Coordinates of C-alpha atoms and ligand atoms in Angstrom, one line a residue:
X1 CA -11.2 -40.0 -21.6
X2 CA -11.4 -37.6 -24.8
X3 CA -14.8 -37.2 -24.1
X4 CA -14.1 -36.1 -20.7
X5 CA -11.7 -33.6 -21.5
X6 CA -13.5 -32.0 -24.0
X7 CA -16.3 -31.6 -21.3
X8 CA -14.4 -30.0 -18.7
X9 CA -12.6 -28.3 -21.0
X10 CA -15.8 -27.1 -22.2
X11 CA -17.0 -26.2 -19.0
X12 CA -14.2 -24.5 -17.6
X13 CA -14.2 -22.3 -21.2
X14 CA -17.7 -21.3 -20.2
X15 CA -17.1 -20.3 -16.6
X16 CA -14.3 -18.5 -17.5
X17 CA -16.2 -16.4 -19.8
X18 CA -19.0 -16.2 -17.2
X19 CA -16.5 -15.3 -15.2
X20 CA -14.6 -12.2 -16.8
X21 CA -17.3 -10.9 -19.1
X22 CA -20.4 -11.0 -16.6
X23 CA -19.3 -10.4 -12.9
X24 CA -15.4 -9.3 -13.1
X25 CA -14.2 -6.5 -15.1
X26 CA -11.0 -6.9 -16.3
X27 CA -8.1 -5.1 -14.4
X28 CA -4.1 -4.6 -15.0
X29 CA -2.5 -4.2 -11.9
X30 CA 1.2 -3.4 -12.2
X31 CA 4.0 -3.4 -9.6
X32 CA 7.1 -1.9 -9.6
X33 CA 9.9 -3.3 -8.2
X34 CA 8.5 -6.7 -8.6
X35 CA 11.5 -8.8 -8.3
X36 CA 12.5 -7.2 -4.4
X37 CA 12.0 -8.8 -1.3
X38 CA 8.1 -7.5 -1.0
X39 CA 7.6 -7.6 -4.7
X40 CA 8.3 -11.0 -5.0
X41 CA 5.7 -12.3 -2.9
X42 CA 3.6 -9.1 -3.4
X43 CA 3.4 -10.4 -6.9
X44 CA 2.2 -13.9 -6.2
X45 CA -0.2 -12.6 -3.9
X46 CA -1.8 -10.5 -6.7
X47 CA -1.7 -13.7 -9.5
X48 CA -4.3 -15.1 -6.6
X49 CA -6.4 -12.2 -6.3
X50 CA -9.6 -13.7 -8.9
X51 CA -10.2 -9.2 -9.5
X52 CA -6.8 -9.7 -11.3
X53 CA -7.3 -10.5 -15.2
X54 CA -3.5 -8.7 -16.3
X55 CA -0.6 -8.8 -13.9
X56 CA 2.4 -6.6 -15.2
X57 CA 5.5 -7.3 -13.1
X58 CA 8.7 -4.7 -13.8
X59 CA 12.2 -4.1 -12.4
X60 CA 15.7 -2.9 -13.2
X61 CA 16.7 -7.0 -12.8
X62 CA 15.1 -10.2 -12.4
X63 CA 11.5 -9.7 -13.7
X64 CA 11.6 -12.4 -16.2
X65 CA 12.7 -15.5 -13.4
X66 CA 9.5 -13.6 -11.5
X67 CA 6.9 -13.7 -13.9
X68 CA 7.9 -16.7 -15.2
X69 CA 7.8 -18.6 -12.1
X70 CA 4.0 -16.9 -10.9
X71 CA 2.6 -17.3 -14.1
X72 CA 2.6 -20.7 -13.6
X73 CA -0.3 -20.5 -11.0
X74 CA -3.2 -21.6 -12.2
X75 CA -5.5 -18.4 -11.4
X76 CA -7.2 -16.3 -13.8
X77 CA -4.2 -13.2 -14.5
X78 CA -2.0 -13.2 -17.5
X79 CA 1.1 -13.0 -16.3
X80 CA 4.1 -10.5 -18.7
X81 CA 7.3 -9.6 -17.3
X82 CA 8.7 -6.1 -17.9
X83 CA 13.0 -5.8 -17.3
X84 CA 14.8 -2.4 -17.4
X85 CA 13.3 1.2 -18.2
X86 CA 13.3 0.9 -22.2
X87 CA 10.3 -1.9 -20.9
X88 CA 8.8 0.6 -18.0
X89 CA 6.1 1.8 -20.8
X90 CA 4.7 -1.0 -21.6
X91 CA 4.5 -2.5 -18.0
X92 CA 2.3 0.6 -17.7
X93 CA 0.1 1.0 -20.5
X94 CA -3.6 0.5 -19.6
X95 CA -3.0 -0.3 -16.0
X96 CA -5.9 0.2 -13.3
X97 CA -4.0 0.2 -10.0
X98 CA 0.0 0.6 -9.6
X99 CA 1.9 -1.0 -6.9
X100 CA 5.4 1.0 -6.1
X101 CA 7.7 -0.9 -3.6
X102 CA 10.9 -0.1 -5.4
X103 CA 14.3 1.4 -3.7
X104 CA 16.2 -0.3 -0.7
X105 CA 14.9 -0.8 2.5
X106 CA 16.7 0.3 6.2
X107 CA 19.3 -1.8 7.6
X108 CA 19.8 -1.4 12.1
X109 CA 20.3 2.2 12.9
X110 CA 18.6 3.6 10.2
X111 CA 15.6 5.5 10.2
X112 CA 12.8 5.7 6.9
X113 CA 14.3 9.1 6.3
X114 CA 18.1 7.6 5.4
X115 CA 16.5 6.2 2.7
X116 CA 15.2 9.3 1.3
X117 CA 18.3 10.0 -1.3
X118 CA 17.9 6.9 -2.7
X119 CA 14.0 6.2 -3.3
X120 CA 13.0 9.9 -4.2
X121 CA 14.8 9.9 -7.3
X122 CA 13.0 6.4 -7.6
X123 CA 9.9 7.5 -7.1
X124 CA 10.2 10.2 -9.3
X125 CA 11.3 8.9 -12.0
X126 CA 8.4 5.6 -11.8
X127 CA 6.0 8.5 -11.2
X128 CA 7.0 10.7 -13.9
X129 CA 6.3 7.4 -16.5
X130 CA 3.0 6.6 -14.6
X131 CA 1.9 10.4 -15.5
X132 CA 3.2 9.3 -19.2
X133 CA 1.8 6.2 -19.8
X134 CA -1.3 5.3 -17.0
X135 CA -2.2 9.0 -15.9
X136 CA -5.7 7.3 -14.3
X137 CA -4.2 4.3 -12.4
X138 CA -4.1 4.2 -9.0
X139 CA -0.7 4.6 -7.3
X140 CA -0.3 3.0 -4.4
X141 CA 2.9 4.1 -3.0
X142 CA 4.9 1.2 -0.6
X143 CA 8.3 3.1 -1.2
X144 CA 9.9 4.8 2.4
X145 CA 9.6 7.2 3.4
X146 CA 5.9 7.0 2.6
X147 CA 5.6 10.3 4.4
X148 CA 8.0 12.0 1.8
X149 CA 7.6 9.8 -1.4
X150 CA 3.5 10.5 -1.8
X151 CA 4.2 13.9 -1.7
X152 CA 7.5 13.5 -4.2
X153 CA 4.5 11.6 -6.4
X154 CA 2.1 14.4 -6.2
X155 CA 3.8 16.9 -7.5
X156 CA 5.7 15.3 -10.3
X157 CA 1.9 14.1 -11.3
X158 CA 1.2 18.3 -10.7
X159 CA 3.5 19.1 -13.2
X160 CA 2.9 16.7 -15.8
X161 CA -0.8 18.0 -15.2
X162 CA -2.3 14.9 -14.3
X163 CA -2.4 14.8 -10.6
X164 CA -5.8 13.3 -9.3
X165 CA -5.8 13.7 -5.5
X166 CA -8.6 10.6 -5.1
X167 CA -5.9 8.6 -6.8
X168 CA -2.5 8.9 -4.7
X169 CA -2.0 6.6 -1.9
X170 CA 0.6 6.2 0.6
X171 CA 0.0 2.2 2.1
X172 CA 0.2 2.7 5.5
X173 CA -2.1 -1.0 6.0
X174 CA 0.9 -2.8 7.8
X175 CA 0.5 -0.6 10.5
X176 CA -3.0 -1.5 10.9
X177 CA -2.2 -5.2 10.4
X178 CA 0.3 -5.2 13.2
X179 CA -1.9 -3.2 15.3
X180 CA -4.9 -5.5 15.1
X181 CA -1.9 -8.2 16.1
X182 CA -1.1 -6.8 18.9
X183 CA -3.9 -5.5 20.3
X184 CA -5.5 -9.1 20.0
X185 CA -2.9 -10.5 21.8
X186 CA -3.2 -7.9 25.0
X187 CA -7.0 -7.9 24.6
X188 CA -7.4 -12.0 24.1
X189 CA -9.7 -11.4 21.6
X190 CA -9.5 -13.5 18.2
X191 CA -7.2 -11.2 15.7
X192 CA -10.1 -11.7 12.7
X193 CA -12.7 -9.9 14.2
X194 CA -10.4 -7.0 15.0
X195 CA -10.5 -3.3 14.1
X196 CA -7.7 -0.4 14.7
X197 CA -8.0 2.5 12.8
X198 CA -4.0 3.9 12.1
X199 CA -3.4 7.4 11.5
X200 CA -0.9 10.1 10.7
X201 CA 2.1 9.0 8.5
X202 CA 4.5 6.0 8.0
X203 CA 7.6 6.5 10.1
X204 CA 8.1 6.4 14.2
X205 CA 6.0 8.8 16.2
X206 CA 4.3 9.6 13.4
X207 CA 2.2 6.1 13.5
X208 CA -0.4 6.7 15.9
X209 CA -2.5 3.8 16.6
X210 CA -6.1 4.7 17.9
X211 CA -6.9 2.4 20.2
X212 CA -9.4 3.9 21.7
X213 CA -11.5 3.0 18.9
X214 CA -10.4 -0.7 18.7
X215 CA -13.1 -3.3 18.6
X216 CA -14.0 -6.0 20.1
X217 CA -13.9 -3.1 22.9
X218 CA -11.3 -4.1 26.1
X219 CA -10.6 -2.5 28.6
X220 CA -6.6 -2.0 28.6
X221 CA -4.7 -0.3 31.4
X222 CA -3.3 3.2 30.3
X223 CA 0.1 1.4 30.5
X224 CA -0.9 -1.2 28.3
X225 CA -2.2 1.4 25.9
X226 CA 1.2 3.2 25.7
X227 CA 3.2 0.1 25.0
X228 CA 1.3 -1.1 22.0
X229 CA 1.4 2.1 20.9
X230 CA 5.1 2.3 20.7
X231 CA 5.2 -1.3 19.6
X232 CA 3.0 -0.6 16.6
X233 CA 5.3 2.4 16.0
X234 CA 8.4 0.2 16.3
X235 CA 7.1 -2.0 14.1
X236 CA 9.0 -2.0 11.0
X237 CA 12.0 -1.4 13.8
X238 CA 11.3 -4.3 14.9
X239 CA 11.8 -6.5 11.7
X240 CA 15.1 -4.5 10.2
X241 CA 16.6 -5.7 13.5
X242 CA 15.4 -9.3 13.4
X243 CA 16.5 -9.2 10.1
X244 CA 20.2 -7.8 11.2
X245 CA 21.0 -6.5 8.1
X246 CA 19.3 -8.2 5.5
X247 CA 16.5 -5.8 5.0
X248 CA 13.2 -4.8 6.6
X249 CA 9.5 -6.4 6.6
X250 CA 8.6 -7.9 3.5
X251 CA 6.0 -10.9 3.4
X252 CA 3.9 -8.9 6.2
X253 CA 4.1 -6.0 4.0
X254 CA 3.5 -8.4 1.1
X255 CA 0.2 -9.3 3.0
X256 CA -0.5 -5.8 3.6
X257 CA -0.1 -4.2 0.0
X258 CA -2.1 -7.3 -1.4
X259 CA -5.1 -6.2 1.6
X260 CA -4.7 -2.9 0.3
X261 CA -5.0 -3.2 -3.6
X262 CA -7.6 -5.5 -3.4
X263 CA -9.4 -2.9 -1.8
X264 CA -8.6 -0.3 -4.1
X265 CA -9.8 -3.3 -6.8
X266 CA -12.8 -3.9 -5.2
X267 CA -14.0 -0.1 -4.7
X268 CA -13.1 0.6 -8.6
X269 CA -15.2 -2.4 -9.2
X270 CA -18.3 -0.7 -7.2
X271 CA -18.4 -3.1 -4.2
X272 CA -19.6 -0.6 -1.4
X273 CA -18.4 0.7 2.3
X274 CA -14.7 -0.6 1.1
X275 CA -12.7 1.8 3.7
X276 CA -8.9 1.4 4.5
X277 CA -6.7 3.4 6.1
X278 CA -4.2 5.3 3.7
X279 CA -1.8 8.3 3.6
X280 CA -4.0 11.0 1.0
X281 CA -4.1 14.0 0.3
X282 CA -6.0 15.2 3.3
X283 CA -8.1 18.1 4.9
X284 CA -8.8 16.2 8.2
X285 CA -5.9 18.5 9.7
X286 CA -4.0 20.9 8.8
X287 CA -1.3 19.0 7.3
X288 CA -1.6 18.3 3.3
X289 CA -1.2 14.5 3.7
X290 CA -2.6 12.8 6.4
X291 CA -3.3 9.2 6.9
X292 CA -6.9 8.4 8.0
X293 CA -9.9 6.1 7.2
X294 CA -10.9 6.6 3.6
X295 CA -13.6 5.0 1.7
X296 CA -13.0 4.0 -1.8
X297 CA -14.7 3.9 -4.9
X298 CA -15.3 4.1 -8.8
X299 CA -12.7 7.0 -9.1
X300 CA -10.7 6.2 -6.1
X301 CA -11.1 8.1 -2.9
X302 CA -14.7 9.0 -2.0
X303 CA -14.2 10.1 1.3
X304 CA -11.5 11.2 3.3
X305 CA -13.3 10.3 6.8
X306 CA -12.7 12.2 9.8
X307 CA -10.8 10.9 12.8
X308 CA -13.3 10.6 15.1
X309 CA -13.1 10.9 18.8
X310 CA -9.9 10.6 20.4
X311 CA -8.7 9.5 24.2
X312 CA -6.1 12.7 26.0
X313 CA -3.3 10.5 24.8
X314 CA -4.1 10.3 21.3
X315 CA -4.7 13.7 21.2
X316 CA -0.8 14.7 22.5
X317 CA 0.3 12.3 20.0
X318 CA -1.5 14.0 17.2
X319 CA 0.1 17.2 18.3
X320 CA 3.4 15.3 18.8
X321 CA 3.5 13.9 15.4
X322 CA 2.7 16.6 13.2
X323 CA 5.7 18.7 13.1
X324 CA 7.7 16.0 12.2
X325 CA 4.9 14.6 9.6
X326 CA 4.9 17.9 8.3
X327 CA 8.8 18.4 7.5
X328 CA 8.6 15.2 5.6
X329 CA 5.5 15.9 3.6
X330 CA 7.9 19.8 3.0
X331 CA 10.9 17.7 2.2
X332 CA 9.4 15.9 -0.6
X333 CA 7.7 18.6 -2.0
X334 CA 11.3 20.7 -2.0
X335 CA 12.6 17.5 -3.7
X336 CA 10.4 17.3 -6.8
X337 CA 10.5 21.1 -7.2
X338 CA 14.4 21.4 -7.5
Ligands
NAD401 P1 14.4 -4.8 -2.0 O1 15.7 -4.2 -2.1 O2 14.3 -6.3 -1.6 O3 13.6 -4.7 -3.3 C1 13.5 -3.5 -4.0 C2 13.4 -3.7 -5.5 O4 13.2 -2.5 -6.1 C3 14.6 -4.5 -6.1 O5 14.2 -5.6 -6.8 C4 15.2 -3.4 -7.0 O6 15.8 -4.0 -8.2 C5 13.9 -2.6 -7.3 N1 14.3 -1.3 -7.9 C6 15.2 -0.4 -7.6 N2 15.2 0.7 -8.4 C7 14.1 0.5 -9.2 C8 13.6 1.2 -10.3 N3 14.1 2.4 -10.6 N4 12.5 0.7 -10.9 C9 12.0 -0.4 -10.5 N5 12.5 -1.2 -9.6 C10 13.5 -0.7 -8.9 O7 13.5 -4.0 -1.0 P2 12.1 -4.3 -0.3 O8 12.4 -5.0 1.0 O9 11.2 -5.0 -1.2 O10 11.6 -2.8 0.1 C11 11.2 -1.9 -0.9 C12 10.8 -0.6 -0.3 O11 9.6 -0.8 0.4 C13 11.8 0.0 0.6 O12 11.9 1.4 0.4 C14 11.2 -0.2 2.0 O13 11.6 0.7 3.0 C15 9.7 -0.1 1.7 N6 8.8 -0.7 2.6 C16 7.6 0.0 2.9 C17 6.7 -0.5 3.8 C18 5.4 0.2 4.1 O14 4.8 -0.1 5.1 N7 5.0 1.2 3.3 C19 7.0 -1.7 4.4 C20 8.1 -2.4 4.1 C21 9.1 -1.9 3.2
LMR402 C1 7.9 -1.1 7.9 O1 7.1 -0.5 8.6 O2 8.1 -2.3 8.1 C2 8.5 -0.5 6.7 O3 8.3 0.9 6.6 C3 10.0 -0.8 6.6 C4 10.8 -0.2 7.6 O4 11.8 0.4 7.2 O5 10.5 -0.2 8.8

């Protein structure tokens, strides 16, 4: 039996060095707001993710229950729990990609915007250590509203001098996971093979689905069209009411921020043609921020790809959406300035 355990202990030494120091680079990946209803499972989700050697889990309360309990899975991430802002520095140090969904989610009746008083100062005040301690990370913002909050992020990293356009990311990916849900459903085709590019911003009309690009390709009635377009826009709506006061999505959101920073993973990591939709910095229209498909890459963004070609409806709800898009983007700018 000795002999036996020194052998696999042997082996599984060697493929995990193998492992890390041939094919996988190391990678911190922090999140904030780790012991919340999304960064709970958010975090677990990451300690499976094999890109993951360092997994840095803080909050104001109940980090060290957290980490203690997911660093018990047997995947390849250290696990270290970070409690309370004298800890928020270290949490940070050295991190490649950093995961915000800190502040309190809607209850019925509320839109994204009610939260707004809350999470800026949040945000803010996370964003104003990140320009601190990681300045290179990748920020991938979960925090509503995400039309308000990215912004709030850029320019508190503008005046700490460290903004990086290519590395500011709103996570708008549970609109395209719910999309590619519904619109398999209606177009009975299976869900993996799905594709719906979601763009705009994160908050009612301001989600606009294109479905007119959606493959498999079906041919939906106009009417169809309009209702899983609203549905997709309802989306989070939908949950804070199921939910009936005890918050709004989190394990689907959970799902979708783990989609979205292993992308970000893989494109620092050189895998090729890794493109997610995301809230960015954005010259596609005329609005500053603007989710679209981006392509990612050693640095970040790559490319901020264009929207392509759109159906008549589309088109009224791009013009629908982006005075509304645009006094949220204006509304966290005015924040961070003040
Ligand atoms: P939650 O209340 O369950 O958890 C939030 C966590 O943030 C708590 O553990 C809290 O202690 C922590 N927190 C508060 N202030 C903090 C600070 N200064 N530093 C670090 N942590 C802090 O809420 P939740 O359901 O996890 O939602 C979190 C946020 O994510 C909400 O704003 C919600 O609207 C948003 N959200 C966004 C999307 C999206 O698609 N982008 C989807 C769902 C929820
Ligand atoms: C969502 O889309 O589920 C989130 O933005 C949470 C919410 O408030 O709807």
């Amino acid at each position: 039996r000795s002999l036996h355990s020194a052998v696999s202990r042997g082996s599984s030494h060697l493929a995990r060095r193998g492992y890390s120091s041939e094919s996988t680079p190391e990678r911190k990946v922090v999140v904030l707001g780790a012991a919340g209803g999304i960064g709970q499972p958010l975090s677990l989700l990451m300690k499976l993710n094999p890109l993951v050697s360092s997994l840095s889990l803080y909050d104001i309360a109940g980090t060290p229950g957290v980490a203690a309990d997911v660093s018990h899975v047997n995947t390849r991430s250290e696990v270290v729990g970070y409690q309370g802002e004298g800890e928020l520095g270290k949490a940070l140090e050295g991190a490649d990609v950093v995961i915000i969904p800190a502040g309190v989610p809607r209850k019925p009746g509320m839109t994204r915007d009610d939260l707004f008083n809350i999470n800026a100062g949040i945000v803010k005040s996370l964003c104003t250590a990140i320009s601190k301690y990681c300045p290179k990370a990748l920020v991938n913002m979960i925090s509503n509203p995400v039309n308000s909050t990215v912004p709030i992020a850029a320019e508190v990293f503008k005046k700490a001098g460290t903004y990086d356009e290519k590395r500011l990311f709103g996570v708008t990916t549970l609109d395209v996971v719910r999309a590619k849900t519904f619109y398999a459903g209606k177009a009975k085709v299976p869900v993996a093979e799905v594709n719906v590019p979601v763009i705009g911003g994160h908050a009612g009309i301001t989600i606009l689905p294109l479905f007119s690009q959606a493959t498999p390709q079906a041919n939906l009635d106009h009417d169809v069209i309009v209702a899983l377009t609203k549905r997709t826009q309802d989306g989070g709506t939908e949950v804070v009411e199921a939910k009936a006061g005890k918050g709004s999505a989190t394990l689907s959101m959970a799902y979708a921020g783990a989609l979205f920073a292993d992308a970000c993973l893989k494109g620092l990591n050189g895998v090729p043609d890794v493109v997610e939709c995301s809230f960015v910095q954005s010259n596609v229209t005329e609005l500053p921020f603007f989710a679209s498909k981006v392509r990612l890459g050693k640095n970040g963004v790559e490319e901020v790809l264009g929207l392509g070609s759109l159906s008549d409806f589309e088109k009224e709800g791009l013009e629908k959406l982006k005075p509304e898009l645009l006094s949220s983007i204006e509304k966290g700018i005015k924040f961070a300035n003040q």
